[in-house]
PDB file of C-alpha atoms and ligand atoms in Angstrom:
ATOM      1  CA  UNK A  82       0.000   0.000   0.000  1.00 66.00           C
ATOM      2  CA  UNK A  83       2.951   2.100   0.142  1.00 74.00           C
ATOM      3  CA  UNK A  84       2.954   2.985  -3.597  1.00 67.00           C
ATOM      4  CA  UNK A  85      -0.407   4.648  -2.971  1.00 65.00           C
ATOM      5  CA  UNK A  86       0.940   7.064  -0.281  1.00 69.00           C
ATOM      6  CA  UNK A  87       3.701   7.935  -2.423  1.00 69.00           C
ATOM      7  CA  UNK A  88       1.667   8.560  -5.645  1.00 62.00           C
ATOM      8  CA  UNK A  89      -0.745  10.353  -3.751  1.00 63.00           C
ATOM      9  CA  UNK A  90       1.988  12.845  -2.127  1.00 67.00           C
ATOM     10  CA  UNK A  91       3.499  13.296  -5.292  1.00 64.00           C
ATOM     11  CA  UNK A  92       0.071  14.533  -6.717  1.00 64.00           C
ATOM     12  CA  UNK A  93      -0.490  16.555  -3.658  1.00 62.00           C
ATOM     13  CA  UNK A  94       2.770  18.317  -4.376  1.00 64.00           C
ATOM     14  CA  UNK A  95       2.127  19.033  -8.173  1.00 61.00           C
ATOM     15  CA  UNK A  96      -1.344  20.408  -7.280  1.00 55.00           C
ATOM     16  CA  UNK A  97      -0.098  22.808  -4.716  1.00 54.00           C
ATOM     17  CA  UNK A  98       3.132  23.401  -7.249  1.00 59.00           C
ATOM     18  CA  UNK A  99       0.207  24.351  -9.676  1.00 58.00           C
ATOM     19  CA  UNK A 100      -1.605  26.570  -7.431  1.00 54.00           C
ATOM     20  CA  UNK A 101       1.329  28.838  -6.075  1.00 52.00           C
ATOM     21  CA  UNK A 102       3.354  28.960  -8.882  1.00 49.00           C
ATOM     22  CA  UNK A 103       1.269  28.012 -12.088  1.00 48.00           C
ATOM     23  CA  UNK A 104      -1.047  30.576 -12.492  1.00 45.00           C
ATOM     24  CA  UNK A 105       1.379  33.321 -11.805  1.00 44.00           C
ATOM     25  CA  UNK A 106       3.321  32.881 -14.743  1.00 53.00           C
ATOM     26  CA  UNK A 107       1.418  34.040 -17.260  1.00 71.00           C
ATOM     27  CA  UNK A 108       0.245  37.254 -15.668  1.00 89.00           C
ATOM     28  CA  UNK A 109      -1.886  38.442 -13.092  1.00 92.00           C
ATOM     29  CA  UNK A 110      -5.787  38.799 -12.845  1.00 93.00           C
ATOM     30  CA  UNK A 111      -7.386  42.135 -12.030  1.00 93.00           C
ATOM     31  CA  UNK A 112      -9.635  42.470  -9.485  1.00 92.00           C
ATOM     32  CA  UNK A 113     -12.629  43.747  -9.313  1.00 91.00           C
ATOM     33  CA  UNK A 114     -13.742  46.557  -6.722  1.00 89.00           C
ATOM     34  CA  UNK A 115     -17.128  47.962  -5.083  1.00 88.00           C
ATOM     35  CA  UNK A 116     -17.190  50.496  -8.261  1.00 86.00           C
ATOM     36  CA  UNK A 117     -17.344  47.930 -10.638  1.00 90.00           C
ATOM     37  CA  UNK A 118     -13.495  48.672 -12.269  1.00 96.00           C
ATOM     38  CA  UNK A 119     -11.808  45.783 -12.911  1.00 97.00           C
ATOM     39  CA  UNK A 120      -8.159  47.175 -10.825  1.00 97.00           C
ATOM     40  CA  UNK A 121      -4.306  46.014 -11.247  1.00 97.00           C
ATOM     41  CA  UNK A 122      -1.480  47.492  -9.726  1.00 97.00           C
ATOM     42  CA  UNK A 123       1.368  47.975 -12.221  1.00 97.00           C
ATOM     43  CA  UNK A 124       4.886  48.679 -11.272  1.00 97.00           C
ATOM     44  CA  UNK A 125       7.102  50.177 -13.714  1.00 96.00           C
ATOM     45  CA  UNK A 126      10.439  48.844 -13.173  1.00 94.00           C
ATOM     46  CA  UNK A 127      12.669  48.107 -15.955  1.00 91.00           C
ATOM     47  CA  UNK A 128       9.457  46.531 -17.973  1.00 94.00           C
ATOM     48  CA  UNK A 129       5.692  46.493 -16.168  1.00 96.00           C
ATOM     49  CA  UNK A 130       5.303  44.401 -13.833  1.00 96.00           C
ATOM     50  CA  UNK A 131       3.402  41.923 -14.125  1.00 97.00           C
ATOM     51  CA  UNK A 132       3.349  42.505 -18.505  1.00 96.00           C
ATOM     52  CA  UNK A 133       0.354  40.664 -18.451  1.00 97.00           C
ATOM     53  CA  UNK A 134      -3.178  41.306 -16.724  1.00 97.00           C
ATOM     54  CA  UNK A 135      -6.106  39.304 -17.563  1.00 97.00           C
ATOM     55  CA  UNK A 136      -9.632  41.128 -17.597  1.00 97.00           C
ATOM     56  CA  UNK A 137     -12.940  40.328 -17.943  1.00 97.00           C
ATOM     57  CA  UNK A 138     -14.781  41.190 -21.602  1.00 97.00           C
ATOM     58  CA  UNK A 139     -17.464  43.496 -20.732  1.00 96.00           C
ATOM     59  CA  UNK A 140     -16.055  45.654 -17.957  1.00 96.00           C
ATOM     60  CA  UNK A 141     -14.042  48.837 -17.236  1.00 97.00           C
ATOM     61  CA  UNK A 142     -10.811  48.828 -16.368  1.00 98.00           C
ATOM     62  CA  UNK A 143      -8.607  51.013 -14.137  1.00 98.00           C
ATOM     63  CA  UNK A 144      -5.060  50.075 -13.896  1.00 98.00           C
ATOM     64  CA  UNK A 145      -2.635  51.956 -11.460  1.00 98.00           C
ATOM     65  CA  UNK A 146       0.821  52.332 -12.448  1.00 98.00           C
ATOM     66  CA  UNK A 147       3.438  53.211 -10.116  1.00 97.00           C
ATOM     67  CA  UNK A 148       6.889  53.831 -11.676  1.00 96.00           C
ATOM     68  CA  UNK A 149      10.194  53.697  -9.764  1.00 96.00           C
ATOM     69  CA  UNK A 150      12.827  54.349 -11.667  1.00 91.00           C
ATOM     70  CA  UNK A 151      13.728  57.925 -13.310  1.00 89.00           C
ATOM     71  CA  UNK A 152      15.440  56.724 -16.562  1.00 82.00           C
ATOM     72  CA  UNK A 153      13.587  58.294 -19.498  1.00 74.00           C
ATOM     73  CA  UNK A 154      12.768  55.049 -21.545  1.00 86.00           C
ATOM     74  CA  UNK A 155       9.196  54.648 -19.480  1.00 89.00           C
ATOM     75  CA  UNK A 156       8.422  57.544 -18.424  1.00 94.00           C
ATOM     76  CA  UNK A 157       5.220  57.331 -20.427  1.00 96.00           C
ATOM     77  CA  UNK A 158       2.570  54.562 -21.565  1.00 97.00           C
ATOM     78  CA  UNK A 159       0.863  54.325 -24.251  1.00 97.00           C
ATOM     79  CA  UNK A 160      -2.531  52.319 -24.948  1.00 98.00           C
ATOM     80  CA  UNK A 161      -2.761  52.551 -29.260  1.00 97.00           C
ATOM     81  CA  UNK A 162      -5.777  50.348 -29.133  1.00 97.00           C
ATOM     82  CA  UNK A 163      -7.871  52.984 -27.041  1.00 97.00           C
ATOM     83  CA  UNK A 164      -5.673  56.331 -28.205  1.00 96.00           C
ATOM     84  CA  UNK A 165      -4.628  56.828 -24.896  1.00 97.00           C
ATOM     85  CA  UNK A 166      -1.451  57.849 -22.637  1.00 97.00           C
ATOM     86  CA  UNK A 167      -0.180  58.557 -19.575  1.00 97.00           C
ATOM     87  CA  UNK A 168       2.868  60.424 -18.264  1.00 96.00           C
ATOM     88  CA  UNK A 169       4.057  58.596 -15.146  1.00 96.00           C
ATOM     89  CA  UNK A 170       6.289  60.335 -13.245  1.00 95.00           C
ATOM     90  CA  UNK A 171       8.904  58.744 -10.534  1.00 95.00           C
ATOM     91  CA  UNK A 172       7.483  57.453  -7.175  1.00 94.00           C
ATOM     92  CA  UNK A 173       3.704  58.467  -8.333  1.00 95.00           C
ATOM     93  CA  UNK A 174       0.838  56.457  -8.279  1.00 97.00           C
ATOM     94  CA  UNK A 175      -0.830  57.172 -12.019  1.00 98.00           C
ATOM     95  CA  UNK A 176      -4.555  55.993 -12.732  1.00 97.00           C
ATOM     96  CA  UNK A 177      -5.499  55.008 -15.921  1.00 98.00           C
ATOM     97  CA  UNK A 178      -9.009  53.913 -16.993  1.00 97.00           C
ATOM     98  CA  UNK A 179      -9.905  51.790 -19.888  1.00 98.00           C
ATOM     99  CA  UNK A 180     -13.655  51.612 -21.582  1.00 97.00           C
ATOM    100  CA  UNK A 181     -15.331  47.916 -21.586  1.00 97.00           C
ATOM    101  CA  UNK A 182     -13.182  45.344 -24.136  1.00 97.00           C
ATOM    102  CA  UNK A 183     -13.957  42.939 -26.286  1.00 97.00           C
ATOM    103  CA  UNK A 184     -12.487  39.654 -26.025  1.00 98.00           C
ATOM    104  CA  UNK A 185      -8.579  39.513 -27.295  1.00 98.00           C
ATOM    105  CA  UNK A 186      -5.594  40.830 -26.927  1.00 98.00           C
ATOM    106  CA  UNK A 187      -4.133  44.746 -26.729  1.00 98.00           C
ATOM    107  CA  UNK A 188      -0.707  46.149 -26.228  1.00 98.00           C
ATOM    108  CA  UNK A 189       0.419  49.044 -24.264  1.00 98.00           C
ATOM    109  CA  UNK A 190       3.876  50.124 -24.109  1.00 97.00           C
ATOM    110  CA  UNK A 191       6.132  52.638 -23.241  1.00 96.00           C
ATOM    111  CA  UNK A 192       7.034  55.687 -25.590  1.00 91.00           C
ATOM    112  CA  UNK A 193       9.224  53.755 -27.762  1.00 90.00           C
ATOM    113  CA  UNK A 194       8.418  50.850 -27.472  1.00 92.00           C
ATOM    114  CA  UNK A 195      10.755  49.068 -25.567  1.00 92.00           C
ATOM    115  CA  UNK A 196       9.157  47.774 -22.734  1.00 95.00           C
ATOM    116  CA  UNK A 197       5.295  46.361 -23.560  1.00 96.00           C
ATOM    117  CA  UNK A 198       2.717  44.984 -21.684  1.00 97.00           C
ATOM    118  CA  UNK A 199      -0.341  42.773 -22.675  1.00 97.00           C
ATOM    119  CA  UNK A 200      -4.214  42.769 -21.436  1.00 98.00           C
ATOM    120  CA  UNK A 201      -5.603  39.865 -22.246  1.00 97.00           C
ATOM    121  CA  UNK A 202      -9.611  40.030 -22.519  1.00 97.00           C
ATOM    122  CA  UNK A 203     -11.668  36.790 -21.611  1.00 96.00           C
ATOM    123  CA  UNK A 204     -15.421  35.925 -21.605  1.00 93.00           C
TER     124      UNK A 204
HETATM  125 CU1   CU B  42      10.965  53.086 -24.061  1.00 54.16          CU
END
């Protein structure tokens, strides 16, 4: 009966493997608050971080970027999908709201496009 212990501890361990560290990976899930915005925290630190936030279809979106670094290179994002910016200055927390998507997949990315980020839209 010892095989079944083992087996079963080894699929305990992958499971809670799964849990902590698989879903992390790819991204991070905004939550939604009392006003109905879908929120993520953002830090700007040599990229975004996390790059990529998953939404719901259907909802707003407010993300809030905090940037803490000075070099140049981010010191703006840009949304092209939506026609949107924001200037993001050091050590400031900078709000940025986003209509209702679609399902699918939109960019945003610093002035030149060096660092990017990724909201991906499901049902
Ligand atoms: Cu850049």
């Amino acid at each position: 009966m010892d095989w079944i212990v083992t087996i079963g501890g080894l699929l305990l361990v992958g499971v809670i493997a799964w849990f902590f560290w698989g879903p992390k990976k790819g991204g991070s899930q905004a939550e939604i608050n009392a006003s109905g915005y879908q929120e993520a925290k953002i830090l700007v630190k040599n990229g975004y971080n996390p790059s990529r936030i998953f939404v719901q279809s259907g909802k707003p979106v407010r993300f809030e970027f905090t940037r803490v670094e000075t070099g140049a290179c981010d010191g703006m994002v840009v949304f092209p999908d939506f026609e949107k910016s924001a200037t993001l200055p050091a050590g400031e927390k900078v709000i940025v709201d986003l209509p209702p998507m679609k399902t699918g997949a939109y960019d945003f990315n610093c002035q030149m496009g060096m660092f990017k980020g990724k909201i991906i839209v499901k049902n």
